[in-house]
Amino acid sequence: MLLAPLVIAAIALQPGPSLDPSVAHLVPASVSPPRIEGAGDCINPADRAAGLAAIAAWRAAHPSGYQSRSFPLTPFVPIGATLFADLLPPGYVDHDPTAGFQDYSCHNFTYDGHQGTDFGLRSFAEQDIGVPDFAVLPGVVTYYHDGEPDHSTCLCGTLANSIIVDHGNGLYGWYWHMATGTVVPHLGDSVEQGQQIGLAASSGNSAGPHIHFQLTDATGNTVYDPFAGPCGSAQSLWVNQPPLNLNTYIADFGYSTDNLSGIRGYPSRYPNTGQMGFDQFLWFWMQIVNLPANATWRQRYYRPDGSLAFDSGAIAFGNSELYRNSQYWFYTYYINDMRTIAGTWSIRFDINGVEAITAPIQVRPQATPGFNRPPAAVTVSFDPPSPTPGAALFARVNAPLALDDPDYDLVRYQYTWLINGQQVRSNTFAGRADALPASLVTPGTFIECRVTPSDGRAAAPTAIASVSLPGQCDPDVNQDGVADQGDVDYLINVVAGGSNPSGIDPDFNQDGVADQGDIDALINVIAGGQCP
């Protein structure tokens, strides 16, 4: 299951005095802290028994296992999203052998008996667009199961769509809760590092969309927590262990003119809008990560000219302890000027006196049917920045987290990968990351990833990341991020004695002279040919 289902609370109306007699005060409703005592692991006993039986059968047929090598390290989180951004905070391995629970960092960010790490999506809406799961290391599939429903919201003990991979040297990776029909490698198939193995979902014993990632020995009796810490393992299994993050932030946000009191939130996503008419009532909702104990909130409403229309002052959430993941909806204060002044209003929302978000909303005499604006522009970068041949390469989207679309639509991203100008992978995902498998990251290649954000109706400009691997030619001679006819024209000009602002060596084919042969070689590489 996903660690500790989101605390969901309404901030309900209660009449009271205010600066404006038409304004109503808001008070928090009571909520329960996110604890699940004795919940057991999210891989239910039947799932686990089937997986262990499959491992035993595999080992009987292949006594030496996948291959013998040094104990492998985990290079990345096995999902196409980014920790503490569009991924909810993880649910870690439980290191408390008693009925209690404690994670590697001595916090309670786990639950009793949890044997893996849960990396969760923010909603089913992201799952429905698609977020890929990836193999963290090469190996062979020793267990495979697919065909189960994948929108589970209960811990009902059902089977999950899943695989187990023999990653070598007695280490087995368990990848659980994937979407039905998307589990790609089958029993006995080889997988490589960074290969897509399915889409994240909520199949099996699960309360929301996520991947449960677990490392064990062949017996399943020894669980390897990849995270090292004072209350856990002494040795990290990460190449670079993700740090513990206790910062407070808003993971998702939206306005709505629908009555949210009758609409289910997580794991679904509340409806959203970027506008309201004078005659409409406005609500807003948010997912909060790391809400401190005894926290307060404050709302300030700003007119289109930037002047302050109303300040709620600090009001208590009513939480007696830290909420790792929580979701709240608010019915906005009734501001008279919002019924008469059109333009871009904004509401600033503070948590414990610190700005958490300032969210704009278009106010107009009447709401415009079909109103929509494209998402915010993004940038994209490679992880790691300097790729290693033979290792998977991630492209990560950099964009505002809760303000990535002016209408608060859920943004999806078209990832198009090219090697030496030839497309090798193209998919649309809701996650802010995608991976190129290790076998495609080779010396002598020019790698590009083009990312186009969209809300499903309108697109933002395409962002491009590119890199030349060592020991190869770079066809992007004009250094504009794209290998195309512009580079050919640039080299023609330089060979003819023109200016060379990018400072490239015009002897592209390295034959000792800058001439037509260099231009021909560049044209060949851009068309997908080999470097000279």
Short mmCIF file of C-alpha atoms in Angstrom, two decimals:
data_model
loop_
_atom_site.label_atom_id
_atom_site.label_comp_id
_atom_site.label_asym_id
_atom_site.label_seq_id
_atom_site.Cartn_x
_atom_site.Cartn_y
_atom_site.Cartn_z
CA MET A 1 0.00 0.00 0.00
CA LEU A 2 0.98 3.64 -0.12
CA LEU A 3 2.43 4.83 3.17
CA ALA A 4 -0.14 6.36 5.50
CA PRO A 5 -3.09 7.43 3.38
CA LEU A 6 -3.25 11.18 2.98
CA VAL A 7 -4.93 12.96 5.84
CA ILE A 8 -7.94 14.54 4.14
CA ALA A 9 -9.69 17.37 5.92
CA ALA A 10 -12.19 20.05 5.07
CA ILE A 11 -11.79 23.57 6.29
CA ALA A 12 -15.46 24.24 6.93
CA LEU A 13 -17.45 27.45 7.19
CA GLN A 14 -18.48 28.89 10.51
CA PRO A 15 -20.12 32.36 10.61
CA GLY A 16 -18.38 34.98 12.67
CA PRO A 17 -17.33 38.63 12.81
CA SER A 18 -14.82 39.95 10.28
CA LEU A 19 -13.52 43.08 8.61
CA ASP A 20 -16.25 42.66 5.99
CA PRO A 21 -19.72 41.65 7.21
CA SER A 22 -20.09 39.44 4.12
CA VAL A 23 -16.97 37.43 5.00
CA ALA A 24 -17.24 34.12 6.88
CA HIS A 25 -14.48 32.73 9.08
CA LEU A 26 -13.04 29.29 8.38
CA VAL A 27 -12.12 26.76 11.05
CA PRO A 28 -10.32 23.44 10.59
CA ALA A 29 -12.27 20.23 10.93
CA SER A 30 -10.84 17.47 13.10
CA VAL A 31 -8.60 14.92 11.36
CA SER A 32 -6.84 11.74 12.32
CA PRO A 33 -3.06 11.36 12.30
CA PRO A 34 -1.68 9.11 9.55
CA ARG A 35 -0.94 5.90 11.44
CA ILE A 36 -1.68 2.31 10.55
CA GLU A 37 -0.71 0.02 13.41
CA GLY A 38 -0.23 -3.59 12.47
CA ALA A 39 -1.20 -3.08 8.85
CA GLY A 40 1.32 -5.65 7.63
CA ASP A 41 3.26 -5.37 4.40
CA CYS A 42 1.55 -4.22 1.21
CA ILE A 43 2.71 -7.40 -0.52
CA ASN A 44 0.04 -9.71 0.86
CA PRO A 45 0.86 -13.29 1.94
CA ALA A 46 -0.45 -14.89 -1.26
CA ASP A 47 1.58 -12.48 -3.39
CA ARG A 48 4.69 -13.12 -1.34
CA ALA A 49 4.29 -16.89 -1.39
CA ALA A 50 3.91 -16.88 -5.18
CA GLY A 51 6.97 -14.67 -5.57
CA LEU A 52 9.15 -16.81 -3.31
CA ALA A 53 8.02 -20.01 -5.03
CA ALA A 54 8.98 -18.50 -8.38
CA ILE A 55 12.41 -17.49 -7.05
CA ALA A 56 12.96 -21.02 -5.73
CA ALA A 57 12.02 -22.51 -9.11
CA TRP A 58 14.33 -20.10 -10.89
CA ARG A 59 17.25 -20.92 -8.60
CA ALA A 60 16.68 -24.65 -9.02
CA ALA A 61 16.95 -24.23 -12.78
CA HIS A 62 19.77 -21.66 -12.61
CA PRO A 63 21.93 -22.44 -9.54
CA SER A 64 24.43 -19.70 -10.34
CA GLY A 65 21.75 -17.03 -10.61
CA TYR A 66 21.80 -14.11 -13.00
CA GLN A 67 25.51 -13.43 -12.76
CA SER A 68 28.24 -13.08 -10.17
CA ARG A 69 29.45 -9.57 -9.53
CA SER A 70 30.18 -7.13 -6.74
CA PHE A 71 27.22 -6.21 -4.58
CA PRO A 72 25.22 -3.78 -6.73
CA LEU A 73 24.22 -0.29 -5.72
CA THR A 74 20.88 1.30 -6.58
CA PRO A 75 21.49 4.24 -8.93
CA PHE A 76 18.02 5.83 -9.03
CA VAL A 77 14.45 5.74 -7.78
CA PRO A 78 12.67 3.22 -10.06
CA ILE A 79 9.90 5.49 -11.35
CA GLY A 80 9.56 8.31 -13.87
CA ALA A 81 9.03 11.10 -11.40
CA THR A 82 11.13 13.13 -8.96
CA LEU A 83 11.34 12.69 -5.20
CA PHE A 84 9.85 15.51 -3.12
CA ALA A 85 8.32 17.03 -6.24
CA ASP A 86 5.70 15.09 -8.18
CA LEU A 87 6.43 12.02 -6.02
CA LEU A 88 4.96 12.01 -2.55
CA PRO A 89 7.43 11.41 0.30
CA PRO A 90 8.37 7.73 0.50
CA GLY A 91 7.09 5.14 2.91
CA TYR A 92 10.25 3.43 4.10
CA VAL A 93 11.21 0.00 5.45
CA ASP A 94 10.08 -0.67 9.02
CA HIS A 95 13.08 -1.35 11.28
CA ASP A 96 11.10 -1.88 14.50
CA PRO A 97 10.80 -5.64 15.17
CA THR A 98 7.96 -5.05 17.65
CA ALA A 99 4.36 -4.04 16.97
CA GLY A 100 5.50 -0.45 16.53
CA PHE A 101 7.20 1.02 13.51
CA GLN A 102 10.27 3.14 12.79
CA ASP A 103 12.16 3.98 9.61
CA TYR A 104 15.90 4.23 8.96
CA SER A 105 15.98 7.88 10.11
CA CYS A 106 14.20 7.15 13.44
CA HIS A 107 10.95 8.73 12.20
CA ASN A 108 7.60 6.98 11.80
CA PHE A 109 7.47 7.40 8.01
CA THR A 110 6.58 3.73 7.57
CA TYR A 111 4.06 1.29 8.97
CA ASP A 112 4.22 -1.93 10.89
CA GLY A 113 5.87 -4.73 8.94
CA HIS A 114 6.62 -2.77 5.77
CA GLN A 115 9.50 -4.46 3.94
CA GLY A 116 10.04 -2.12 0.98
CA THR A 117 9.98 1.53 -0.04
CA ASP A 118 6.80 3.08 -1.46
CA PHE A 119 7.13 5.88 -4.01
CA GLY A 120 3.68 7.37 -4.49
CA LEU A 121 1.96 9.46 -7.15
CA ARG A 122 -0.19 12.43 -6.20
CA SER A 123 -3.41 11.04 -7.72
CA PHE A 124 -5.12 8.54 -9.99
CA ALA A 125 -5.15 11.30 -12.61
CA GLU A 126 -1.38 10.91 -12.98
CA GLN A 127 -1.73 7.13 -13.12
CA ASP A 128 -4.36 7.39 -15.86
CA ILE A 129 -2.02 9.45 -18.06
CA GLY A 130 0.85 7.14 -17.23
CA VAL A 131 4.02 7.18 -15.11
CA PRO A 132 6.66 4.58 -16.00
CA ASP A 133 8.44 2.18 -13.67
CA PHE A 134 12.04 1.25 -14.46
CA ALA A 135 14.45 -1.56 -13.59
CA VAL A 136 17.20 -0.16 -11.36
CA LEU A 137 19.75 -2.80 -12.41
CA PRO A 138 20.09 -5.44 -15.12
CA GLY A 139 18.81 -8.92 -14.43
CA VAL A 140 16.35 -11.66 -15.32
CA VAL A 141 12.65 -11.79 -14.47
CA THR A 142 12.01 -14.66 -12.06
CA TYR A 143 8.36 -13.84 -11.24
CA TYR A 144 5.65 -12.24 -13.36
CA HIS A 145 1.98 -11.49 -12.69
CA ASP A 146 -0.43 -9.25 -14.60
CA GLY A 147 -4.15 -8.85 -15.27
CA GLU A 148 -5.33 -7.55 -11.88
CA PRO A 149 -7.49 -4.41 -11.39
CA ASP A 150 -5.30 -1.37 -10.81
CA HIS A 151 -7.37 1.34 -9.07
CA SER A 152 -7.49 -0.23 -5.61
CA THR A 153 -8.22 2.03 -2.64
CA CYS A 154 -8.30 -0.61 0.07
CA LEU A 155 -5.99 -3.05 1.83
CA CYS A 156 -8.09 -6.00 0.73
CA GLY A 157 -5.36 -8.59 0.33
CA THR A 158 -5.69 -8.85 -3.44
CA LEU A 159 -2.90 -9.76 -5.87
CA ALA A 160 -0.85 -7.08 -7.61
CA ASN A 161 0.57 -6.75 -11.10
CA SER A 162 4.25 -7.23 -10.42
CA ILE A 163 7.62 -8.73 -11.26
CA ILE A 164 10.65 -9.95 -9.35
CA VAL A 165 14.06 -9.54 -10.97
CA ASP A 166 17.22 -11.47 -10.12
CA HIS A 167 19.71 -8.58 -10.09
CA GLY A 168 22.72 -10.78 -9.44
CA ASN A 169 24.80 -11.89 -6.47
CA GLY A 170 21.71 -13.05 -4.60
CA LEU A 171 19.88 -9.71 -4.77
CA TYR A 172 16.25 -9.73 -5.90
CA GLY A 173 14.23 -6.66 -6.78
CA TRP A 174 10.46 -6.70 -6.17
CA TYR A 175 8.44 -4.22 -8.25
CA TRP A 176 4.80 -4.12 -7.17
CA HIS A 177 1.34 -2.58 -7.88
CA MET A 178 1.73 -1.85 -11.62
CA ALA A 179 -1.09 -1.07 -14.07
CA THR A 180 -2.85 -3.99 -15.69
CA GLY A 181 -1.60 -4.90 -19.14
CA THR A 182 1.56 -2.80 -18.82
CA VAL A 183 3.99 -5.25 -17.20
CA VAL A 184 6.37 -5.58 -20.14
CA PRO A 185 9.07 -8.15 -19.31
CA HIS A 186 7.79 -11.69 -18.85
CA LEU A 187 9.12 -14.64 -16.91
CA GLY A 188 12.65 -15.45 -18.03
CA ASP A 189 13.16 -12.20 -19.93
CA SER A 190 16.33 -10.21 -19.45
CA VAL A 191 16.01 -6.59 -18.38
CA GLU A 192 18.54 -3.81 -18.51
CA GLN A 193 19.11 -0.85 -16.24
CA GLY A 194 16.65 1.91 -17.05
CA GLN A 195 14.32 -0.33 -19.05
CA GLN A 196 10.64 0.48 -18.66
CA ILE A 197 8.98 -2.47 -16.94
CA GLY A 198 5.43 -1.14 -16.55
CA LEU A 199 3.34 1.81 -15.40
CA ALA A 200 2.81 2.80 -11.76
CA ALA A 201 -0.67 2.07 -10.44
CA SER A 202 -2.63 0.74 -7.47
CA SER A 203 -3.11 -2.96 -8.09
CA GLY A 204 -3.25 -5.40 -5.22
CA ASN A 205 -3.05 -4.51 -1.54
CA SER A 206 -2.85 -0.77 -2.12
CA ALA A 207 -4.61 2.44 -1.08
CA GLY A 208 -3.29 4.64 -3.88
CA PRO A 209 -1.05 4.69 -6.97
CA HIS A 210 2.60 3.95 -6.25
CA ILE A 211 5.43 1.51 -6.77
CA HIS A 212 6.51 -0.68 -3.89
CA PHE A 213 10.22 -1.39 -4.43
CA GLN A 214 11.87 -4.04 -2.29
CA LEU A 215 15.27 -5.73 -2.21
CA THR A 216 15.67 -9.19 -0.65
CA ASP A 217 17.83 -12.28 -0.72
CA ALA A 218 16.60 -15.43 -2.45
CA THR A 219 14.72 -16.66 0.62
CA GLY A 220 12.88 -13.41 1.16
CA ASN A 221 13.87 -13.58 4.82
CA THR A 222 16.56 -10.91 4.50
CA VAL A 223 15.31 -7.49 3.45
CA TYR A 224 17.87 -4.94 2.30
CA ASP A 225 16.79 -1.38 3.04
CA PRO A 226 18.63 0.78 0.47
CA PHE A 227 18.53 3.71 2.91
CA ALA A 228 21.19 3.90 5.63
CA GLY A 229 20.62 5.81 8.84
CA PRO A 230 20.87 5.85 12.64
CA CYS A 231 17.92 3.51 13.12
CA GLY A 232 18.54 1.33 10.08
CA SER A 233 21.29 -0.09 7.95
CA ALA A 234 24.88 1.03 8.35
CA GLN A 235 25.60 0.81 4.62
CA SER A 236 23.53 2.57 1.98
CA LEU A 237 22.69 0.67 -1.18
CA TRP A 238 22.24 3.90 -3.12
CA VAL A 239 24.93 5.25 -5.40
CA ASN A 240 23.85 8.62 -3.98
CA GLN A 241 21.30 8.25 -1.19
CA PRO A 242 18.35 10.65 -1.52
CA PRO A 243 18.38 12.97 1.50
CA LEU A 244 15.64 13.06 4.10
CA ASN A 245 13.37 16.02 3.37
CA LEU A 246 11.30 17.58 6.15
CA ASN A 247 10.57 20.87 4.38
CA THR A 248 6.96 22.00 4.19
CA TYR A 249 5.60 22.55 0.69
CA ILE A 250 2.45 22.27 -1.40
CA ALA A 251 2.67 19.33 -3.82
CA ASP A 252 -0.53 20.10 -5.74
CA PHE A 253 -3.13 22.86 -5.76
CA GLY A 254 -6.26 23.92 -7.58
CA TYR A 255 -9.22 26.26 -7.56
CA SER A 256 -12.70 24.93 -8.23
CA THR A 257 -16.21 26.32 -8.59
CA ASP A 258 -17.62 22.87 -7.76
CA ASN A 259 -18.78 22.09 -4.25
CA LEU A 260 -15.84 20.06 -2.98
CA SER A 261 -17.64 18.86 0.14
CA GLY A 262 -19.30 16.10 -1.87
CA ILE A 263 -16.30 15.14 -4.00
CA ARG A 264 -13.71 12.57 -3.03
CA GLY A 265 -10.12 13.71 -2.94
CA TYR A 266 -7.02 11.51 -2.79
CA PRO A 267 -6.40 9.16 -4.45
CA SER A 268 -8.56 11.01 -6.96
CA ARG A 269 -7.73 14.58 -7.94
CA TYR A 270 -10.21 17.33 -7.15
CA PRO A 271 -11.62 19.31 -10.12
CA ASN A 272 -9.85 22.52 -11.09
CA THR A 273 -10.39 25.81 -12.89
CA GLY A 274 -8.46 28.96 -13.69
CA GLN A 275 -11.46 31.32 -13.64
CA MET A 276 -14.59 32.28 -11.72
CA GLY A 277 -17.57 34.43 -12.61
CA PHE A 278 -18.96 37.15 -10.36
CA ASP A 279 -21.92 34.89 -9.56
CA GLN A 280 -19.88 31.79 -8.69
CA PHE A 281 -18.53 30.56 -5.38
CA LEU A 282 -14.89 29.58 -5.22
CA TRP A 283 -13.15 26.73 -3.44
CA PHE A 284 -9.51 25.70 -3.39
CA TRP A 285 -7.69 22.54 -2.43
CA MET A 286 -4.10 21.53 -1.79
CA GLN A 287 -1.83 18.62 -0.97
CA ILE A 288 0.58 19.57 1.80
CA VAL A 289 3.81 17.71 2.51
CA ASN A 290 5.35 17.86 5.99
CA LEU A 291 2.68 19.95 7.71
CA PRO A 292 4.29 20.72 11.11
CA ALA A 293 2.51 19.87 14.33
CA ASN A 294 0.20 22.59 15.63
CA ALA A 295 0.52 24.51 12.37
CA THR A 296 -1.37 27.66 11.44
CA TRP A 297 -2.62 28.93 8.11
CA ARG A 298 -3.33 32.43 6.87
CA GLN A 299 -5.07 33.68 3.73
CA ARG A 300 -4.63 37.05 2.05
CA TYR A 301 -6.69 38.15 -0.96
CA TYR A 302 -5.17 40.59 -3.44
CA ARG A 303 -7.04 42.64 -6.04
CA PRO A 304 -5.82 42.86 -9.65
CA ASP A 305 -3.99 46.11 -8.81
CA GLY A 306 -2.03 44.32 -6.06
CA SER A 307 -3.84 45.95 -3.15
CA LEU A 308 -4.87 43.83 -0.18
CA ALA A 309 -8.60 43.07 -0.06
CA PHE A 310 -8.68 40.84 3.02
CA ASP A 311 -6.39 39.18 5.57
CA SER A 312 -7.70 36.23 7.59
CA GLY A 313 -4.96 36.36 10.19
CA ALA A 314 -3.40 33.15 11.54
CA ILE A 315 -5.79 30.25 12.18
CA ALA A 316 -4.89 26.80 13.54
CA PHE A 317 -5.05 23.71 11.36
CA GLY A 318 -5.73 21.68 14.48
CA ASN A 319 -3.10 18.98 13.90
CA SER A 320 -1.36 17.79 17.06
CA GLU A 321 1.54 16.14 15.21
CA LEU A 322 3.41 16.36 11.92
CA TYR A 323 1.38 15.22 8.92
CA ARG A 324 3.73 13.80 6.30
CA ASN A 325 1.07 13.84 3.55
CA SER A 326 -2.20 15.70 3.91
CA GLN A 327 -4.93 17.16 1.73
CA TYR A 328 -7.23 20.05 2.59
CA TRP A 329 -9.98 21.93 0.81
CA PHE A 330 -11.14 25.43 1.65
CA TYR A 331 -14.30 27.36 0.87
CA THR A 332 -13.01 30.87 0.19
CA TYR A 333 -13.97 33.96 2.10
CA TYR A 334 -16.74 35.98 0.49
CA ILE A 335 -15.03 39.14 -0.73
CA ASN A 336 -17.43 41.78 -2.06
CA ASP A 337 -14.87 43.17 -4.49
CA MET A 338 -14.48 39.74 -6.11
CA ARG A 339 -18.10 40.16 -7.24
CA THR A 340 -17.46 43.49 -8.95
CA ILE A 341 -13.78 43.82 -9.92
CA ALA A 342 -12.66 41.72 -12.88
CA GLY A 343 -9.04 40.74 -13.52
CA THR A 344 -6.34 38.53 -12.04
CA TRP A 345 -6.91 38.13 -8.32
CA SER A 346 -4.58 36.09 -6.16
CA ILE A 347 -4.75 34.37 -2.80
CA ARG A 348 -1.61 34.06 -0.74
CA PHE A 349 -1.63 31.08 1.61
CA ASP A 350 0.87 30.97 4.49
CA ILE A 351 1.77 28.05 6.74
CA ASN A 352 3.27 29.06 10.08
CA GLY A 353 3.81 32.58 8.80
CA VAL A 354 5.74 31.49 5.70
CA GLU A 355 4.36 31.84 2.19
CA ALA A 356 3.42 28.40 0.85
CA ILE A 357 1.78 29.57 -2.37
CA THR A 358 0.38 32.68 -4.03
CA ALA A 359 -2.13 31.40 -6.55
CA PRO A 360 -3.71 33.61 -9.24
CA ILE A 361 -7.32 33.25 -10.41
CA GLN A 362 -9.08 34.99 -13.29
CA VAL A 363 -12.23 36.76 -12.09
CA ARG A 364 -14.69 37.88 -14.78
CA PRO A 365 -18.31 38.98 -14.97
CA GLN A 366 -19.20 35.60 -16.43
CA ALA A 367 -17.12 32.45 -16.70
CA THR A 368 -16.00 31.79 -20.27
CA PRO A 369 -16.91 28.33 -21.63
CA GLY A 370 -13.86 26.43 -22.83
CA PHE A 371 -11.46 28.85 -21.14
CA ASN A 372 -7.95 27.40 -21.19
CA ARG A 373 -4.33 28.48 -21.25
CA PRO A 374 -1.22 26.40 -21.96
CA PRO A 375 1.05 25.18 -19.17
CA ALA A 376 4.03 27.11 -17.91
CA ALA A 377 7.29 26.80 -19.82
CA VAL A 378 9.74 24.20 -18.52
CA THR A 379 13.38 23.35 -18.79
CA VAL A 380 14.82 19.85 -18.94
CA SER A 381 18.14 18.52 -17.65
CA PHE A 382 19.94 15.21 -17.65
CA ASP A 383 20.53 13.11 -14.54
CA PRO A 384 23.42 12.57 -14.24
CA PRO A 385 24.54 15.74 -16.07
CA SER A 386 27.51 13.88 -17.55
CA PRO A 387 26.23 10.50 -18.74
CA THR A 388 28.25 7.34 -18.29
CA PRO A 389 28.26 4.96 -21.26
CA GLY A 390 26.44 1.78 -20.35
CA ALA A 391 24.37 3.42 -17.58
CA ALA A 392 20.76 4.60 -17.78
CA LEU A 393 20.18 8.31 -18.36
CA PHE A 394 17.24 10.28 -16.96
CA ALA A 395 15.73 13.48 -18.32
CA ARG A 396 14.09 15.54 -15.57
CA VAL A 397 11.58 18.33 -16.04
CA ASN A 398 12.19 21.51 -14.08
CA ALA A 399 9.03 23.58 -13.53
CA PRO A 400 6.98 25.09 -10.70
CA LEU A 401 5.36 22.30 -8.73
CA ALA A 402 1.87 23.57 -7.87
CA LEU A 403 1.85 26.46 -10.35
CA ASP A 404 2.82 24.52 -13.47
CA ASP A 405 -0.44 25.40 -15.25
CA PRO A 406 -2.36 28.69 -14.97
CA ASP A 407 -5.67 26.80 -14.87
CA TYR A 408 -4.31 24.18 -12.44
CA ASP A 409 -4.73 21.42 -15.03
CA LEU A 410 -2.67 18.29 -14.60
CA VAL A 411 0.27 18.63 -16.97
CA ARG A 412 1.60 15.76 -19.01
CA TYR A 413 4.89 15.66 -20.91
CA GLN A 414 5.77 14.31 -24.34
CA TYR A 415 9.30 12.88 -24.08
CA THR A 416 11.07 12.33 -27.38
CA TRP A 417 14.58 10.88 -27.29
CA LEU A 418 16.92 11.09 -30.28
CA ILE A 419 20.35 9.57 -30.80
CA ASN A 420 22.39 11.12 -33.60
CA GLY A 421 19.17 12.67 -34.86
CA GLN A 422 17.16 9.42 -34.92
CA GLN A 423 14.16 8.93 -32.64
CA VAL A 424 14.58 5.97 -30.29
CA ARG A 425 11.85 6.52 -27.69
CA SER A 426 8.73 8.70 -27.50
CA ASN A 427 5.99 8.66 -24.85
CA THR A 428 3.59 10.97 -23.04
CA PHE A 429 3.73 10.66 -19.26
CA ALA A 430 2.39 12.59 -16.28
CA GLY A 431 5.66 12.14 -14.39
CA ARG A 432 8.44 14.69 -14.50
CA ALA A 433 11.12 12.22 -15.57
CA ASP A 434 11.83 9.61 -18.21
CA ALA A 435 14.77 7.29 -18.78
CA LEU A 436 16.89 6.08 -21.65
CA PRO A 437 17.96 2.47 -21.05
CA ALA A 438 21.62 1.72 -20.51
CA SER A 439 22.21 -0.01 -23.85
CA LEU A 440 21.39 3.19 -25.75
CA VAL A 441 23.88 5.32 -23.81
CA THR A 442 27.00 4.53 -25.80
CA PRO A 443 30.24 6.28 -26.75
CA GLY A 444 30.15 8.18 -30.00
CA THR A 445 26.54 9.35 -29.70
CA PHE A 446 24.80 12.69 -29.53
CA ILE A 447 21.75 12.34 -27.26
CA GLU A 448 18.79 14.70 -27.19
CA CYS A 449 15.59 14.67 -25.17
CA ARG A 450 12.80 16.97 -26.29
CA VAL A 451 10.02 17.59 -23.78
CA THR A 452 6.71 19.24 -24.65
CA PRO A 453 4.36 20.06 -21.74
CA SER A 454 0.61 19.95 -22.40
CA ASP A 455 -2.63 20.12 -20.46
CA GLY A 456 -4.32 17.90 -23.02
CA ARG A 457 -5.63 20.87 -25.00
CA ALA A 458 -2.77 23.34 -25.32
CA ALA A 459 1.00 22.90 -25.30
CA ALA A 460 3.89 24.97 -23.99
CA PRO A 461 7.12 25.38 -25.97
CA THR A 462 9.32 22.32 -26.32
CA ALA A 463 12.36 22.21 -24.04
CA ILE A 464 15.51 20.41 -25.16
CA ALA A 465 18.44 18.83 -23.36
CA SER A 466 21.36 17.47 -25.33
CA VAL A 467 24.73 15.99 -24.60
CA SER A 468 27.64 14.59 -26.55
CA LEU A 469 29.23 11.53 -25.05
CA PRO A 470 33.04 11.51 -24.85
CA GLY A 471 34.95 10.32 -27.85
CA GLN A 472 32.49 11.35 -30.51
CA CYS A 473 31.63 14.20 -32.82
CA ASP A 474 29.07 16.83 -31.89
CA PRO A 475 26.79 17.69 -34.83
CA ASP A 476 25.36 20.68 -32.95
CA VAL A 477 28.13 22.90 -34.27
CA ASN A 478 26.22 26.16 -33.75
CA GLN A 479 25.46 25.15 -30.13
CA ASP A 480 21.73 25.95 -30.27
CA GLY A 481 20.74 22.62 -28.70
CA VAL A 482 19.49 21.01 -31.93
CA ALA A 483 21.37 19.18 -34.69
CA ASP A 484 19.72 20.33 -37.93
CA GLN A 485 20.16 22.28 -41.16
CA GLY A 486 21.22 25.31 -39.14
CA ASP A 487 24.40 23.47 -38.18
CA VAL A 488 25.14 22.65 -41.82
CA ASP A 489 24.67 26.29 -42.80
CA TYR A 490 26.88 27.36 -39.90
CA LEU A 491 29.71 25.00 -40.92
CA ILE A 492 29.46 26.06 -44.58
CA ASN A 493 29.92 29.66 -43.46
CA VAL A 494 32.90 28.83 -41.21
CA VAL A 495 34.63 26.72 -43.87
CA ALA A 496 34.18 29.64 -46.28
CA GLY A 497 36.01 31.90 -43.81
CA GLY A 498 33.02 33.38 -42.01
CA SER A 499 32.68 34.14 -38.31
CA ASN A 500 32.75 31.30 -35.78
CA PRO A 501 31.07 32.55 -32.57
CA SER A 502 30.66 29.04 -31.11
CA GLY A 503 34.38 28.39 -31.56
CA ILE A 504 34.03 24.95 -33.13
CA ASP A 505 36.78 23.22 -35.07
CA PRO A 506 35.61 23.31 -38.71
CA ASP A 507 37.65 20.16 -39.46
CA PHE A 508 34.62 18.02 -38.58
CA ASN A 509 35.98 14.82 -40.16
CA GLN A 510 39.41 15.33 -38.57
CA ASP A 511 41.34 14.84 -41.82
CA GLY A 512 43.52 17.88 -41.26
CA VAL A 513 41.74 20.29 -43.60
CA ALA A 514 38.47 22.24 -43.41
CA ASP A 515 36.68 21.63 -46.70
CA GLN A 516 33.58 20.17 -48.38
CA GLY A 517 34.39 16.79 -46.84
CA ASP A 518 33.63 18.20 -43.38
CA ILE A 519 30.28 19.53 -44.56
CA ASP A 520 29.40 16.16 -46.11
CA ALA A 521 30.40 14.35 -42.91
CA LEU A 522 28.20 16.65 -40.80
CA ILE A 523 25.22 16.12 -43.11
CA ASN A 524 25.69 12.36 -42.77
CA VAL A 525 25.81 12.46 -38.94
CA ILE A 526 22.71 14.67 -38.68
CA ALA A 527 20.91 12.18 -40.93
CA GLY A 528 21.76 9.41 -38.46
CA GLY A 529 25.10 8.23 -39.79
CA GLN A 530 28.21 7.39 -37.82
CA CYS A 531 30.71 9.96 -36.64
CA PRO A 532 33.84 10.13 -38.80
#
